[in-house]
Structures are given as C-alpha cells and as structure tokens.
Amino acid sequence: MRVSDQLKIIFLGTGAAAPSLTRGLPALAIRRQGKIILCDCGEGTQLRLMQAGLSPSKIHTICLSHLHGDHIFGLPGFLTSQQLFGRHAPLTITGPPGLSAYIETIAQISKYTLDYPVKVVELSPDTTSNFRIDQFIVTAKNLRHSSTCLGYRFHEAEKPGKFDAIRADQLGIPPGPQRRHLQHGESIQIENRQIDPGDVVGPSIPGRVITYCTDTRPCAAAVELAQNCDVLIHDSTFSDLYADRAEPTWHSTSREAATLAQEAGVGTLALWHLSIRIQAEEETALLAQARQVFAHTILPNDLDELLVPRRREPH
C-alpha cells in the first residue's frame, strides 16, 4: 500500500476513568495523508501525541464522545498549547450539547483567548447527524450511557477505479483533458461517438470505515454505526470477572463488545476503555473472552498503531 493511501489508527490512551502506569485516558488518532482526526482528548493526550510522533498542528478536527472528565480534561491544555505555539490553522470540535459552555467557561476562568479559528459543533442526541470531515462522511448517533454519549462512524470516500490507458488508446482518446473527464466520471464525445467512464475506468474502490463507540452498553445505535465496518473500537471496560458492574455503570464487557461486533459483521474489533481494575493477568482473560465470540479481536496498548486495509467489496 502506498504511504499516501494509508489509513492508520493510533491508540493514544486506552484506559478509563483514571490513568494507570500503562494506560492513559481515552484518546485516539485517525491519520490519513498526514491529516489527523482526534477522537476524545483525555488528560495526558498531549504527552501521548509527542510520544507517538504526531504533530498537534495536523489535527484539524476533534470528535468528542461525551463530557465526562476522562474524555475531555485534556482539551483545555491542548487548545492553549496550540495558541502558545502560534497555530493559525482552523480547528473544528464536535460533541454533545454543553460542549460550547465547557470551553467558554474554562476560557473565562483561566483568562485565555484563542487567536486561531475554533468552530464548535454541538450534535443533537435526538437525531442522527451526518456531516463531512475532509475525505470522510461521518455519522454520529447517541449511544447508551449515563449521559449523552456519541458514537461516530467515519466512512472514507470511495476512490475512482483504475484508468485503462491501453483501452483508451484503442478508443482513440488522446492524453489530456478528455481522459481526466472520464476519470472524474464524465462522458465525452470523440468523432460523434460517446465514450462513458465505464468504458475505460474500472470499478470504484470502496472507502474504508472506522467506527468509534466508547462508553456504552450494547445497543442498536452501536450496531448501526458498526455495520460492516473495517475496524470497530468499542467499550470493553470489564472482563467477565466484573460483569456485574457493567450494566449499573453503563459500560460493556469485552464479551458483549465481541457479540456486537459479530452481529454487525465488522472486520476487526479493538477492545477499548479498560477499567483500572483490569490488571495485566486479567487483560489476557479479557481478550480471550472476546475471542471466544469473535476471533478477529485485538487489545491495543497505548501508542499501538493499526493500519486499516482496503476491502474490495462495498460496505
């Protein structure tokens, strides 16, 4: 795969509620062609970005799931550091209602101003939101948590199929603008003959899909967001040992996440948001319990990376 075509997930913080020596608080980077979308911004995110070799200036959008502290307490520091370093590039931040008030209150109390453009988009929990971020169509839905918590589906735009230069020569299409029109999906006329894109351009290459569902009970919204995705990052706060805590705290076990992944037909399940109760030996059991249900399950550590491959069939 060409570097320019790579779609990569960097797991910055994979823990929950409070940091541990091995797992930081939730933050995840989606990197494509050098540009970065950040999902959540827990305390310590800036440090993890540096350790991962990621430039904060390349982050153009931050998608926040909800307003619990472990997911947003890294945001004020990120915003002010970008001001300190002279950022000029615009930044978009999406999240649930209350996000604007949170940012404004911190700014007022801390007496800081931001000279670079920051656009805050509050998404309604009562409807499905659809919007575009760079080369992704993004869908957001409310999950099942103790507060409004948004899950996100990032669907990369499809790529045009391969242009058949030999066939174009046979059809008498000269190099230049007419070939570009065909590559852009437009028909052309040559000597009173219509040539359609399908005559010289192969099938479109489907875009890849990443779904991010943190802090949730298994629910229909998560299944819809995860349907046939390439990678599902899903709340797996507890192992079977602590299963009795999952429902009252509005979280999921790794086994429940695996069951949902199987139902949704995903490619790979990444277990996410591990409780600080889960020690190293219990992590092995947590992963094994998920794999009993869904074999294509991984348990990322902080700073692990996952390259998302292209699938040839449509989603």
CSV table of C-alpha atoms in Angstrom, one decimal:
chain,number,residue,atom,x,y,z
A,1,MET,CA,0.0,0.0,0.0
A,2,ARG,CA,1.4,3.4,-0.9
A,3,VAL,CA,2.1,5.7,2.0
A,4,SER,CA,-0.2,8.3,0.6
A,5,ASP,CA,-3.1,5.8,0.7
A,6,GLN,CA,-2.5,4.7,4.2
A,7,LEU,CA,-5.3,5.0,6.8
A,8,LYS,CA,-3.9,4.5,10.3
A,9,ILE,CA,-5.4,4.4,13.8
A,10,ILE,CA,-3.1,5.4,16.7
A,11,PHE,CA,-4.3,4.3,20.1
A,12,LEU,CA,-3.1,7.1,22.3
A,13,GLY,CA,-4.9,6.4,25.6
A,14,THR,CA,-6.8,3.1,26.1
A,15,GLY,CA,-7.7,3.3,29.7
A,16,ALA,CA,-10.8,4.5,31.6
A,17,ALA,CA,-11.7,6.8,34.5
A,18,ALA,CA,-8.2,7.3,35.8
A,19,PRO,CA,-4.8,6.8,34.3
A,20,SER,CA,-2.5,3.9,35.2
A,21,LEU,CA,1.2,3.4,34.7
A,22,THR,CA,0.4,1.5,31.5
A,23,ARG,CA,-2.9,3.0,30.1
A,24,GLY,CA,-3.6,6.7,29.7
A,25,LEU,CA,-7.1,8.2,29.4
A,26,PRO,CA,-9.1,8.0,26.2
A,27,ALA,CA,-7.7,9.5,23.0
A,28,LEU,CA,-7.4,8.0,19.6
A,29,ALA,CA,-6.0,9.5,16.3
A,30,ILE,CA,-7.1,8.7,12.8
A,31,ARG,CA,-4.4,9.6,10.3
A,32,ARG,CA,-4.9,9.9,6.6
A,33,GLN,CA,-2.5,11.6,4.2
A,34,GLY,CA,-0.8,13.4,7.1
A,35,LYS,CA,-4.1,14.9,8.4
A,36,ILE,CA,-5.4,13.8,11.8
A,37,ILE,CA,-8.8,13.4,13.4
A,38,LEU,CA,-8.7,13.1,17.2
A,39,CYS,CA,-11.4,11.1,19.0
A,40,ASP,CA,-11.7,12.3,22.6
A,41,CYS,CA,-9.0,14.2,24.5
A,42,GLY,CA,-8.4,12.8,27.9
A,43,GLU,CA,-5.8,14.1,30.4
A,44,GLY,CA,-2.3,13.3,29.1
A,45,THR,CA,-3.2,13.4,25.4
A,46,GLN,CA,-0.6,15.9,24.5
A,47,LEU,CA,2.2,13.7,26.0
A,48,ARG,CA,0.9,10.7,24.1
A,49,LEU,CA,0.9,12.7,20.8
A,50,MET,CA,4.5,13.6,21.4
A,51,GLN,CA,5.4,10.0,22.2
A,52,ALA,CA,3.6,8.9,19.0
A,53,GLY,CA,5.5,11.4,16.9
A,54,LEU,CA,2.3,13.1,15.9
A,55,SER,CA,2.1,16.9,15.3
A,56,PRO,CA,-0.8,18.5,17.1
A,57,SER,CA,-0.9,21.1,14.3
A,58,LYS,CA,-2.0,18.3,11.9
A,59,ILE,CA,-5.2,17.8,13.9
A,60,HIS,CA,-8.0,19.5,12.1
A,61,THR,CA,-11.0,18.0,13.9
A,62,ILE,CA,-11.6,16.7,17.4
A,63,CYS,CA,-14.7,14.5,17.8
A,64,LEU,CA,-15.7,14.2,21.4
A,65,SER,CA,-18.0,11.4,22.5
A,66,HIS,CA,-19.3,12.9,25.8
A,67,LEU,CA,-18.4,15.3,28.5
A,68,HIS,CA,-17.2,13.0,31.3
A,69,GLY,CA,-13.9,14.2,32.6
A,70,ASP,CA,-11.7,11.3,31.5
A,71,HIS,CA,-12.6,12.1,27.9
A,72,ILE,CA,-12.3,15.9,27.8
A,73,PHE,CA,-10.0,17.1,30.6
A,74,GLY,CA,-7.1,17.2,28.1
A,75,LEU,CA,-8.9,19.6,25.8
A,76,PRO,CA,-8.1,22.9,27.6
A,77,GLY,CA,-4.4,22.2,27.7
A,78,PHE,CA,-4.4,21.2,24.0
A,79,LEU,CA,-6.2,24.4,23.0
A,80,THR,CA,-3.9,26.7,24.9
A,81,SER,CA,-0.8,24.9,23.8
A,82,GLN,CA,-1.8,25.4,20.2
A,83,GLN,CA,-2.2,29.1,21.0
A,84,LEU,CA,1.2,29.2,22.6
A,85,PHE,CA,2.8,27.6,19.5
A,86,GLY,CA,1.3,30.1,17.2
A,87,ARG,CA,-1.3,27.9,15.5
A,88,HIS,CA,-3.2,29.6,12.6
A,89,ALA,CA,-5.0,26.6,11.1
A,90,PRO,CA,-8.7,26.3,11.9
A,91,LEU,CA,-9.9,23.6,14.3
A,92,THR,CA,-13.3,22.0,14.4
A,93,ILE,CA,-14.6,20.4,17.6
A,94,THR,CA,-17.7,18.2,17.6
A,95,GLY,CA,-19.5,16.8,20.6
A,96,PRO,CA,-22.8,16.8,22.6
A,97,PRO,CA,-24.7,19.8,23.9
A,98,GLY,CA,-22.8,21.6,26.6
A,99,LEU,CA,-19.5,21.5,24.8
A,100,SER,CA,-19.5,25.2,24.0
A,101,ALA,CA,-20.3,26.1,27.6
A,102,TYR,CA,-17.5,23.9,28.8
A,103,ILE,CA,-14.9,25.5,26.5
A,104,GLU,CA,-16.2,29.0,27.2
A,105,THR,CA,-16.2,28.5,31.0
A,106,ILE,CA,-12.7,27.2,31.1
A,107,ALA,CA,-11.5,30.1,28.9
A,108,GLN,CA,-13.3,32.6,31.1
A,109,ILE,CA,-11.9,31.2,34.4
A,110,SER,CA,-8.4,30.7,33.0
A,111,LYS,CA,-8.5,34.1,31.2
A,112,TYR,CA,-7.1,32.8,27.9
A,113,THR,CA,-8.0,33.7,24.4
A,114,LEU,CA,-7.5,31.8,21.1
A,115,ASP,CA,-6.4,33.7,18.1
A,116,TYR,CA,-6.9,30.8,15.7
A,117,PRO,CA,-10.3,29.8,14.4
A,118,VAL,CA,-12.2,27.3,16.5
A,119,LYS,CA,-15.6,26.0,15.4
A,120,VAL,CA,-17.6,24.1,17.9
A,121,VAL,CA,-20.4,21.9,16.6
A,122,GLU,CA,-22.9,20.5,19.1
A,123,LEU,CA,-24.6,17.4,17.8
A,124,SER,CA,-28.2,16.6,18.9
A,125,PRO,CA,-28.6,13.3,20.8
A,126,ASP,CA,-32.1,13.0,19.5
A,127,THR,CA,-31.3,12.6,15.8
A,128,THR,CA,-28.7,11.0,13.6
A,129,SER,CA,-26.1,13.6,12.5
A,130,ASN,CA,-24.3,13.3,9.1
A,131,PHE,CA,-21.5,15.6,8.1
A,132,ARG,CA,-18.3,15.6,6.1
A,133,ILE,CA,-14.8,15.8,7.6
A,134,ASP,CA,-12.1,16.1,4.9
A,135,GLN,CA,-12.4,12.8,3.0
A,136,PHE,CA,-14.8,11.1,5.4
A,137,ILE,CA,-18.6,11.1,5.6
A,138,VAL,CA,-19.2,11.0,9.4
A,139,THR,CA,-22.3,9.6,11.1
A,140,ALA,CA,-23.0,10.3,14.8
A,141,LYS,CA,-25.6,8.6,17.0
A,142,ASN,CA,-26.4,8.7,20.7
A,143,LEU,CA,-25.3,5.5,22.5
A,144,ARG,CA,-26.5,4.1,25.8
A,145,HIS,CA,-24.5,5.7,28.6
A,146,SER,CA,-25.2,7.5,31.9
A,147,SER,CA,-25.0,10.8,29.9
A,148,THR,CA,-25.3,11.7,26.3
A,149,CYS,CA,-22.5,9.9,24.5
A,150,LEU,CA,-22.0,9.9,20.8
A,151,GLY,CA,-20.7,7.1,18.7
A,152,TYR,CA,-19.0,8.0,15.4
A,153,ARG,CA,-18.8,6.2,12.0
A,154,PHE,CA,-16.0,7.5,9.7
A,155,HIS,CA,-16.6,6.4,6.1
A,156,GLU,CA,-13.8,7.2,3.8
A,157,ALA,CA,-14.9,8.4,0.3
A,158,GLU,CA,-14.5,5.8,-2.4
A,159,LYS,CA,-11.7,6.1,-4.9
A,160,PRO,CA,-12.1,6.1,-8.7
A,161,GLY,CA,-11.3,2.9,-10.4
A,162,LYS,CA,-8.1,2.3,-12.3
A,163,PHE,CA,-7.8,4.0,-15.6
A,164,ASP,CA,-7.1,1.6,-18.5
A,165,ALA,CA,-4.7,3.6,-20.7
A,166,ILE,CA,-4.3,0.8,-23.2
A,167,ARG,CA,-8.1,0.7,-23.8
A,168,ALA,CA,-8.1,4.5,-24.0
A,169,ASP,CA,-5.5,4.3,-26.8
A,170,GLN,CA,-7.6,1.7,-28.6
A,171,LEU,CA,-10.6,4.0,-28.5
A,172,GLY,CA,-8.6,7.0,-29.8
A,173,ILE,CA,-8.8,9.1,-26.6
A,174,PRO,CA,-5.8,11.4,-26.6
A,175,PRO,CA,-3.9,12.1,-23.4
A,176,GLY,CA,-5.1,15.3,-21.7
A,177,PRO,CA,-8.4,16.8,-20.6
A,178,GLN,CA,-10.7,14.2,-22.1
A,179,ARG,CA,-9.1,11.4,-20.1
A,180,ARG,CA,-9.4,13.5,-17.0
A,181,HIS,CA,-13.1,14.0,-17.6
A,182,LEU,CA,-13.5,10.2,-17.8
A,183,GLN,CA,-11.6,9.7,-14.6
A,184,HIS,CA,-13.9,12.2,-12.9
A,185,GLY,CA,-16.9,10.2,-14.0
A,186,GLU,CA,-17.9,12.3,-17.0
A,187,SER,CA,-18.8,11.0,-20.5
A,188,ILE,CA,-17.0,12.5,-23.5
A,189,GLN,CA,-17.6,12.7,-27.3
A,190,ILE,CA,-15.0,11.7,-29.9
A,191,GLU,CA,-15.8,11.7,-33.6
A,192,ASN,CA,-19.5,11.6,-32.8
A,193,ARG,CA,-19.1,8.7,-30.5
A,194,GLN,CA,-20.0,8.8,-26.8
A,195,ILE,CA,-17.4,7.2,-24.5
A,196,ASP,CA,-18.6,6.6,-21.0
A,197,PRO,CA,-16.3,6.3,-17.9
A,198,GLY,CA,-17.1,2.6,-17.6
A,199,ASP,CA,-15.5,2.0,-21.0
A,200,VAL,CA,-12.0,2.9,-19.7
A,201,VAL,CA,-12.3,3.2,-15.9
A,202,GLY,CA,-12.6,0.1,-13.6
A,203,PRO,CA,-15.0,-0.3,-10.6
A,204,SER,CA,-14.7,2.3,-7.9
A,205,ILE,CA,-12.6,1.3,-4.9
A,206,PRO,CA,-14.7,1.3,-1.7
A,207,GLY,CA,-13.7,3.6,1.1
A,208,ARG,CA,-12.7,2.2,4.5
A,209,VAL,CA,-14.8,2.5,7.6
A,210,ILE,CA,-13.8,3.1,11.2
A,211,THR,CA,-16.4,3.1,14.0
A,212,TYR,CA,-15.8,4.6,17.5
A,213,CYS,CA,-18.2,3.5,20.2
A,214,THR,CA,-16.8,4.3,23.6
A,215,ASP,CA,-18.7,4.3,27.0
A,216,THR,CA,-21.9,2.4,26.1
A,217,ARG,CA,-24.0,-0.6,26.8
A,218,PRO,CA,-24.6,-2.8,23.7
A,219,CYS,CA,-27.3,-1.0,21.8
A,220,ALA,CA,-29.0,-0.8,18.4
A,221,ALA,CA,-27.2,2.5,17.6
A,222,ALA,CA,-23.8,0.9,18.1
A,223,VAL,CA,-24.8,-1.9,15.8
A,224,GLU,CA,-25.9,0.5,13.1
A,225,LEU,CA,-22.8,2.6,13.3
A,226,ALA,CA,-20.6,-0.5,13.2
A,227,GLN,CA,-22.4,-2.3,10.3
A,228,ASN,CA,-19.8,-3.9,8.1
A,229,CYS,CA,-17.1,-1.5,9.2
A,230,ASP,CA,-13.4,-2.4,8.8
A,231,VAL,CA,-12.5,-1.6,12.4
A,232,LEU,CA,-14.7,-1.2,15.4
A,233,ILE,CA,-13.3,0.4,18.6
A,234,HIS,CA,-15.8,-0.5,21.3
A,235,ASP,CA,-16.1,0.0,25.1
A,236,SER,CA,-14.7,-3.1,26.8
A,237,THR,CA,-14.4,-1.7,30.3
A,238,PHE,CA,-14.8,-5.0,32.1
A,239,SER,CA,-14.0,-8.7,31.8
A,240,ASP,CA,-16.3,-11.5,32.9
A,241,LEU,CA,-14.9,-11.2,36.4
A,242,TYR,CA,-16.5,-7.8,36.8
A,243,ALA,CA,-19.5,-8.3,34.5
A,244,ASP,CA,-21.9,-7.4,37.3
A,245,ARG,CA,-20.6,-3.9,37.2
A,246,ALA,CA,-21.1,-3.3,33.5
A,247,GLU,CA,-24.8,-2.6,33.4
A,248,PRO,CA,-25.1,-0.3,36.5
A,249,THR,CA,-22.1,1.8,35.2
A,250,TRP,CA,-23.4,1.9,31.6
A,251,HIS,CA,-20.4,0.1,30.2
A,252,SER,CA,-19.7,-3.1,28.3
A,253,THR,CA,-17.7,-6.3,28.9
A,254,SER,CA,-15.3,-7.5,26.2
A,255,ARG,CA,-17.6,-10.4,25.6
A,256,GLU,CA,-20.5,-8.1,24.9
A,257,ALA,CA,-18.4,-6.0,22.6
A,258,ALA,CA,-17.4,-9.1,20.7
A,259,THR,CA,-21.1,-10.2,20.4
A,260,LEU,CA,-21.9,-6.8,18.9
A,261,ALA,CA,-19.0,-7.0,16.5
A,262,GLN,CA,-20.1,-10.4,15.3
A,263,GLU,CA,-23.7,-9.1,14.8
A,264,ALA,CA,-22.5,-6.1,12.9
A,265,GLY,CA,-20.2,-8.0,10.6
A,266,VAL,CA,-17.1,-6.0,11.3
A,267,GLY,CA,-13.6,-6.7,10.1
A,268,THR,CA,-11.6,-6.2,13.3
A,269,LEU,CA,-12.7,-5.4,16.9
A,270,ALA,CA,-10.4,-3.3,19.0
A,271,LEU,CA,-11.1,-3.5,22.8
A,272,TRP,CA,-11.1,-0.1,24.3
A,273,HIS,CA,-11.6,1.8,27.6
A,274,LEU,CA,-10.2,-0.8,30.0
A,275,SER,CA,-11.1,-0.3,33.7
A,276,ILE,CA,-8.2,0.4,36.0
A,277,ARG,CA,-9.3,-2.7,37.9
A,278,ILE,CA,-8.1,-4.9,34.9
A,279,GLN,CA,-4.5,-5.8,35.8
A,280,ALA,CA,-2.1,-7.4,33.3
A,281,GLU,CA,-3.1,-11.0,34.1
A,282,GLU,CA,-6.8,-10.2,33.8
A,283,GLU,CA,-6.1,-8.5,30.4
A,284,THR,CA,-5.3,-11.9,29.0
A,285,ALA,CA,-8.6,-13.3,30.2
A,286,LEU,CA,-10.5,-10.2,28.9
A,287,LEU,CA,-9.1,-10.7,25.4
A,288,ALA,CA,-9.6,-14.5,25.4
A,289,GLN,CA,-13.3,-14.0,26.4
A,290,ALA,CA,-13.9,-11.7,23.5
A,291,ARG,CA,-12.1,-14.1,21.0
A,292,GLN,CA,-14.3,-16.9,22.2
A,293,VAL,CA,-17.1,-15.0,20.4
A,294,PHE,CA,-15.3,-13.0,17.7
A,295,ALA,CA,-11.9,-14.2,16.6
A,296,HIS,CA,-10.7,-11.0,14.9
A,297,THR,CA,-10.3,-9.1,18.2
A,298,ILE,CA,-7.3,-7.2,19.3
A,299,LEU,CA,-6.4,-5.5,22.6
A,300,PRO,CA,-4.3,-2.4,21.8
A,301,ASN,CA,-1.9,-0.8,24.3
A,302,ASP,CA,-1.2,2.9,24.4
A,303,LEU,CA,0.7,4.0,21.3
A,304,ASP,CA,-0.1,0.9,19.3
A,305,GLU,CA,-0.9,1.5,15.6
A,306,LEU,CA,-3.3,-0.2,13.3
A,307,LEU,CA,-3.2,0.1,9.5
A,308,VAL,CA,-6.7,-0.2,8.1
A,309,PRO,CA,-6.6,-2.2,4.8
A,310,ARG,CA,-8.8,-1.7,1.8
A,311,ARG,CA,-11.6,-4.1,1.2
A,312,ARG,CA,-12.5,-4.7,-2.4
A,313,GLU,CA,-16.2,-5.2,-1.8
A,314,PRO,CA,-18.6,-2.4,-0.9
A,315,HIS,CA,-19.7,-1.8,2.7
